[in-house]
């Protein structure tokens, strides 16, 4: 089963992706996590990616498609995968269609108010990338429940970048809703419910 997650930043895609990945035993592939690794590199590309992320802009389609292509060709994706944060543009969706068949596109929606609140309180684990926030607090502040890693606030979750990310989403990613609606594989989920409720709705859709 090949699944993609759509929706604005801060709507809970990452949290739901962790749950879907555990339940259906398919790898969670987050292009955002991949780019956060790349931006740490002391290289031309690392610097370029960092500047784009901090400007609330997208990394180029060509390089993004390339890293996804490499990743979904790995052995653990044989029985399916879950893409979180990809595709984010029409050219990426078209490229993905040439690589494989997508079975479900899940669209998680939330209002801007909820998104801004969630993003500004979000913390991520430096080691395993687990996500925490107002709806899911760690047992010990600043420490990941899963692996004991340090929790940090993403630079692009700061208020000045959030609005730019929302604008970029509207301009470049929202047209994908129409794209997948035409293919008849999109299902919408209310992202303002409790984490468990959202997860139940998703399981009903995926079966
Ligand atoms: P995310 O963790 O999904 O919010 O992604 C963080 C940042 O990584 C985004 O704001 C983009 O700069 C970059 N990024 C992640 N996925 C993509 C993608 N599919 N296409 C282009 N840029 C991406």
CSV table of C-alpha atoms and ligand atoms in Angstrom, one decimal:
chain,number,residue,atom,x,y,z
A,1,UNK,CA,0.0,0.0,0.0
A,2,UNK,CA,1.5,3.3,-1.1
A,3,UNK,CA,0.1,6.3,0.8
A,4,UNK,CA,0.8,10.1,0.6
A,5,UNK,CA,-0.1,12.6,3.3
A,6,UNK,CA,-1.3,16.1,2.2
A,7,UNK,CA,-2.2,19.2,4.2
A,8,UNK,CA,-0.6,22.4,5.5
A,9,UNK,CA,2.4,22.3,7.8
A,10,UNK,CA,1.4,21.8,11.5
A,11,UNK,CA,-1.8,19.9,10.8
A,12,UNK,CA,-0.4,16.7,12.4
A,13,UNK,CA,0.9,14.8,9.3
A,14,UNK,CA,4.1,13.8,11.0
A,15,UNK,CA,2.4,12.5,14.2
A,16,UNK,CA,-0.2,10.6,12.1
A,17,UNK,CA,2.6,9.3,9.9
A,18,UNK,CA,4.3,7.7,12.9
A,19,UNK,CA,1.1,6.0,13.9
A,20,UNK,CA,0.3,4.7,10.3
A,21,UNK,CA,3.8,3.5,9.9
A,22,UNK,CA,3.6,1.4,13.1
A,23,UNK,CA,0.1,0.1,12.4
A,24,UNK,CA,0.6,-0.9,8.8
A,25,UNK,CA,4.3,-1.7,9.0
A,26,UNK,CA,5.3,0.5,6.2
A,27,UNK,CA,8.2,3.0,6.3
A,28,UNK,CA,7.5,6.6,7.1
A,29,UNK,CA,9.4,8.7,4.6
A,30,UNK,CA,9.6,12.4,5.5
A,31,UNK,CA,11.3,14.6,2.9
A,32,UNK,CA,11.5,17.3,5.6
A,33,UNK,CA,13.5,15.0,7.9
A,34,UNK,CA,15.7,14.2,5.0
A,35,UNK,CA,16.4,17.8,4.2
A,36,UNK,CA,17.0,18.6,7.9
A,37,UNK,CA,19.8,16.0,7.7
A,38,UNK,CA,21.2,17.5,4.5
A,39,UNK,CA,21.2,21.0,5.9
A,40,UNK,CA,23.5,19.9,8.7
A,41,UNK,CA,26.1,19.0,6.1
A,42,UNK,CA,29.0,21.4,5.6
A,43,UNK,CA,28.5,21.6,1.9
A,44,UNK,CA,27.2,23.8,-0.8
A,45,UNK,CA,24.0,21.8,-0.9
A,46,UNK,CA,23.6,21.8,2.9
A,47,UNK,CA,23.8,25.6,2.9
A,48,UNK,CA,21.4,26.0,0.0
A,49,UNK,CA,18.8,23.7,1.6
A,50,UNK,CA,19.2,25.6,5.0
A,51,UNK,CA,18.6,29.0,3.3
A,52,UNK,CA,15.4,27.7,1.5
A,53,UNK,CA,14.0,26.1,4.7
A,54,UNK,CA,14.6,29.2,6.7
A,55,UNK,CA,13.0,31.3,4.0
A,56,UNK,CA,9.8,29.1,4.2
A,57,UNK,CA,10.5,28.1,0.6
A,58,UNK,CA,10.7,24.7,-1.1
A,59,UNK,CA,13.8,22.9,-2.2
A,60,UNK,CA,13.9,22.4,-6.0
A,61,UNK,CA,11.7,19.7,-7.6
A,62,UNK,CA,14.6,17.9,-9.3
A,63,UNK,CA,16.7,17.2,-6.3
A,64,UNK,CA,13.6,16.4,-4.2
A,65,UNK,CA,12.3,13.8,-6.7
A,66,UNK,CA,15.8,12.3,-6.9
A,67,UNK,CA,16.1,11.7,-3.1
A,68,UNK,CA,12.5,10.2,-3.0
A,69,UNK,CA,13.2,8.0,-6.0
A,70,UNK,CA,16.3,6.6,-4.3
A,71,UNK,CA,14.5,6.1,-1.0
A,72,UNK,CA,11.4,4.3,-2.4
A,73,UNK,CA,13.6,1.9,-4.4
A,74,UNK,CA,15.1,0.6,-1.2
A,75,UNK,CA,14.1,-2.9,0.0
A,76,UNK,CA,12.0,-1.9,3.0
A,77,UNK,CA,9.5,-0.1,0.6
A,78,UNK,CA,8.7,-3.4,-1.3
A,79,UNK,CA,5.3,-3.7,0.4
A,80,UNK,CA,4.5,-0.1,0.5
A,81,UNK,CA,5.5,3.3,2.0
A,82,UNK,CA,4.1,6.4,3.5
A,83,UNK,CA,5.2,9.7,2.1
A,84,UNK,CA,5.0,12.7,4.5
A,85,UNK,CA,5.7,16.0,2.9
A,86,UNK,CA,6.0,14.7,-0.7
A,87,UNK,CA,4.7,15.5,-3.3
A,88,UNK,CA,4.4,19.2,-2.6
A,89,UNK,CA,4.2,20.6,-6.1
A,90,UNK,CA,2.4,19.4,-9.3
A,91,UNK,CA,5.7,18.5,-11.1
A,92,UNK,CA,6.6,16.4,-8.0
A,93,UNK,CA,3.3,14.6,-8.2
A,94,UNK,CA,3.7,14.0,-12.0
A,95,UNK,CA,7.2,12.6,-11.4
A,96,UNK,CA,5.9,10.3,-8.6
A,97,UNK,CA,3.2,8.9,-11.0
A,98,UNK,CA,6.0,7.9,-13.3
A,99,UNK,CA,7.8,6.1,-10.6
A,100,UNK,CA,5.0,4.2,-8.9
A,101,UNK,CA,1.2,3.9,-8.2
A,102,UNK,CA,-0.3,5.8,-5.3
A,103,UNK,CA,-3.2,4.0,-3.6
A,104,UNK,CA,-4.4,6.7,-1.1
A,105,UNK,CA,-3.9,10.5,-0.7
A,106,UNK,CA,-4.9,11.5,2.8
A,107,UNK,CA,-5.7,15.2,3.2
A,108,UNK,CA,-5.5,16.4,6.8
A,109,UNK,CA,-7.1,19.9,7.2
A,110,UNK,CA,-6.9,22.4,10.1
A,111,UNK,CA,-7.6,26.1,10.4
A,112,UNK,CA,-4.7,28.6,10.4
A,113,UNK,CA,-5.3,29.4,14.1
A,114,UNK,CA,-4.8,25.8,15.1
A,115,UNK,CA,-1.8,25.5,12.8
A,116,UNK,CA,0.0,28.5,14.2
A,117,UNK,CA,-0.6,27.3,17.8
A,118,UNK,CA,0.6,23.8,17.0
A,119,UNK,CA,3.7,24.9,15.1
A,120,UNK,CA,4.9,27.3,17.7
A,121,UNK,CA,4.6,24.7,20.5
A,122,UNK,CA,6.0,21.8,18.5
A,123,UNK,CA,9.2,20.1,19.6
A,124,UNK,CA,11.1,17.3,17.7
A,125,UNK,CA,13.6,14.7,18.8
A,126,UNK,CA,17.1,15.3,17.5
A,127,UNK,CA,17.8,11.6,17.4
A,128,UNK,CA,14.6,9.8,16.1
A,129,UNK,CA,12.6,12.7,14.8
A,130,UNK,CA,9.5,11.9,17.0
A,131,UNK,CA,7.2,14.9,17.3
A,132,UNK,CA,5.7,16.4,20.5
A,133,UNK,CA,3.4,19.4,21.0
A,134,UNK,CA,0.3,20.8,22.8
A,135,UNK,CA,-1.6,17.6,22.0
A,136,UNK,CA,1.2,15.2,23.0
A,137,UNK,CA,3.6,16.2,25.7
A,138,UNK,CA,6.6,14.1,26.6
A,139,UNK,CA,6.7,12.5,30.1
A,140,UNK,CA,9.9,14.4,31.0
A,141,UNK,CA,10.2,17.9,29.5
A,142,UNK,CA,12.7,18.2,26.8
A,143,UNK,CA,13.3,14.4,26.6
A,144,UNK,CA,12.0,12.0,24.0
A,145,UNK,CA,9.7,9.3,25.4
A,146,UNK,CA,10.8,6.9,22.7
A,147,UNK,CA,14.6,7.1,22.6
A,148,UNK,CA,15.7,9.6,25.4
A,149,UNK,CA,16.9,12.0,22.7
A,150,UNK,CA,16.9,15.8,23.2
A,151,UNK,CA,13.8,17.7,22.0
A,152,UNK,CA,14.3,20.9,20.1
A,153,UNK,CA,12.3,23.6,18.4
A,154,UNK,CA,12.8,23.6,14.6
A,155,UNK,CA,14.2,27.0,13.4
A,156,UNK,CA,11.4,27.1,10.8
A,157,UNK,CA,8.7,26.7,13.5
A,158,UNK,CA,9.5,30.2,14.7
A,159,UNK,CA,6.7,32.7,14.1
A,160,UNK,CA,8.4,34.7,11.4
A,161,UNK,CA,8.8,31.7,9.1
A,162,UNK,CA,5.4,30.0,9.8
A,163,UNK,CA,3.4,32.5,7.7
A,164,UNK,CA,5.8,32.2,4.8
A,165,UNK,CA,5.5,28.4,4.9
A,166,UNK,CA,1.7,28.7,4.9
A,167,UNK,CA,1.8,31.0,1.8
A,168,UNK,CA,4.1,28.6,0.0
A,169,UNK,CA,1.8,25.8,0.8
A,170,UNK,CA,-1.2,27.7,-0.6
A,171,UNK,CA,0.6,28.6,-3.8
A,172,UNK,CA,2.4,25.4,-4.6
A,173,UNK,CA,0.8,22.5,-2.7
A,174,UNK,CA,-2.9,23.2,-2.6
A,175,UNK,CA,-3.3,22.5,-6.4
A,176,UNK,CA,-2.5,18.9,-5.5
A,177,UNK,CA,-5.9,18.5,-3.9
A,178,UNK,CA,-7.5,19.0,-7.3
A,179,UNK,CA,-4.9,16.7,-8.9
A,180,UNK,CA,-5.6,13.8,-6.6
A,181,UNK,CA,-9.4,14.5,-6.6
A,182,UNK,CA,-9.4,13.9,-10.3
A,183,UNK,CA,-7.6,10.6,-9.8
A,184,UNK,CA,-10.3,9.7,-7.3
A,185,UNK,CA,-7.9,8.6,-4.5
A,186,UNK,CA,-8.2,11.5,-2.1
A,187,UNK,CA,-9.9,11.3,1.3
A,188,UNK,CA,-10.2,14.1,3.8
A,189,UNK,CA,-9.7,14.0,7.5
A,190,UNK,CA,-10.5,16.7,10.1
A,191,UNK,CA,-7.1,17.5,11.7
A,192,UNK,CA,-8.6,19.4,14.6
A,193,UNK,CA,-9.8,16.2,16.4
A,194,UNK,CA,-7.8,14.5,19.1
A,195,UNK,CA,-4.8,12.5,17.8
A,196,UNK,CA,-6.5,9.1,18.5
A,197,UNK,CA,-9.7,10.2,16.7
A,198,UNK,CA,-7.7,11.3,13.6
A,199,UNK,CA,-5.9,8.0,13.7
A,200,UNK,CA,-9.2,6.0,13.8
A,201,UNK,CA,-10.6,8.0,10.9
A,202,UNK,CA,-7.4,7.2,8.9
A,203,UNK,CA,-7.6,3.5,9.7
A,204,UNK,CA,-11.2,3.4,8.5
A,205,UNK,CA,-10.1,4.9,5.1
A,206,UNK,CA,-7.0,2.7,4.7
A,207,UNK,CA,-8.8,-0.4,5.9
B,1,LIG,P1,8.5,19.6,6.6
B,1,LIG,O1,9.2,19.0,7.7
B,1,LIG,O2,7.7,18.6,5.8
B,1,LIG,O3,7.6,20.8,7.1
B,1,LIG,O4,9.6,20.2,5.6
B,1,LIG,C1,10.5,21.2,6.0
B,1,LIG,C2,11.1,22.0,4.8
B,1,LIG,O5,11.8,21.1,4.0
B,1,LIG,C3,10.0,22.6,3.9
B,1,LIG,O6,9.6,23.8,4.4
B,1,LIG,C4,10.8,22.7,2.6
B,1,LIG,O7,11.7,23.8,2.7
B,1,LIG,C5,11.6,21.4,2.6
B,1,LIG,N1,10.8,20.3,2.0
B,1,LIG,C6,10.3,19.2,2.6
B,1,LIG,N2,9.7,18.5,1.7
B,1,LIG,C7,9.8,19.1,0.5
B,1,LIG,C8,9.3,18.8,-0.9
B,1,LIG,N3,8.6,17.7,-1.1
B,1,LIG,N4,9.6,19.7,-1.8
B,1,LIG,C9,10.4,20.8,-1.6
B,1,LIG,N5,10.8,21.1,-0.4
B,1,LIG,C10,10.5,20.3,0.7
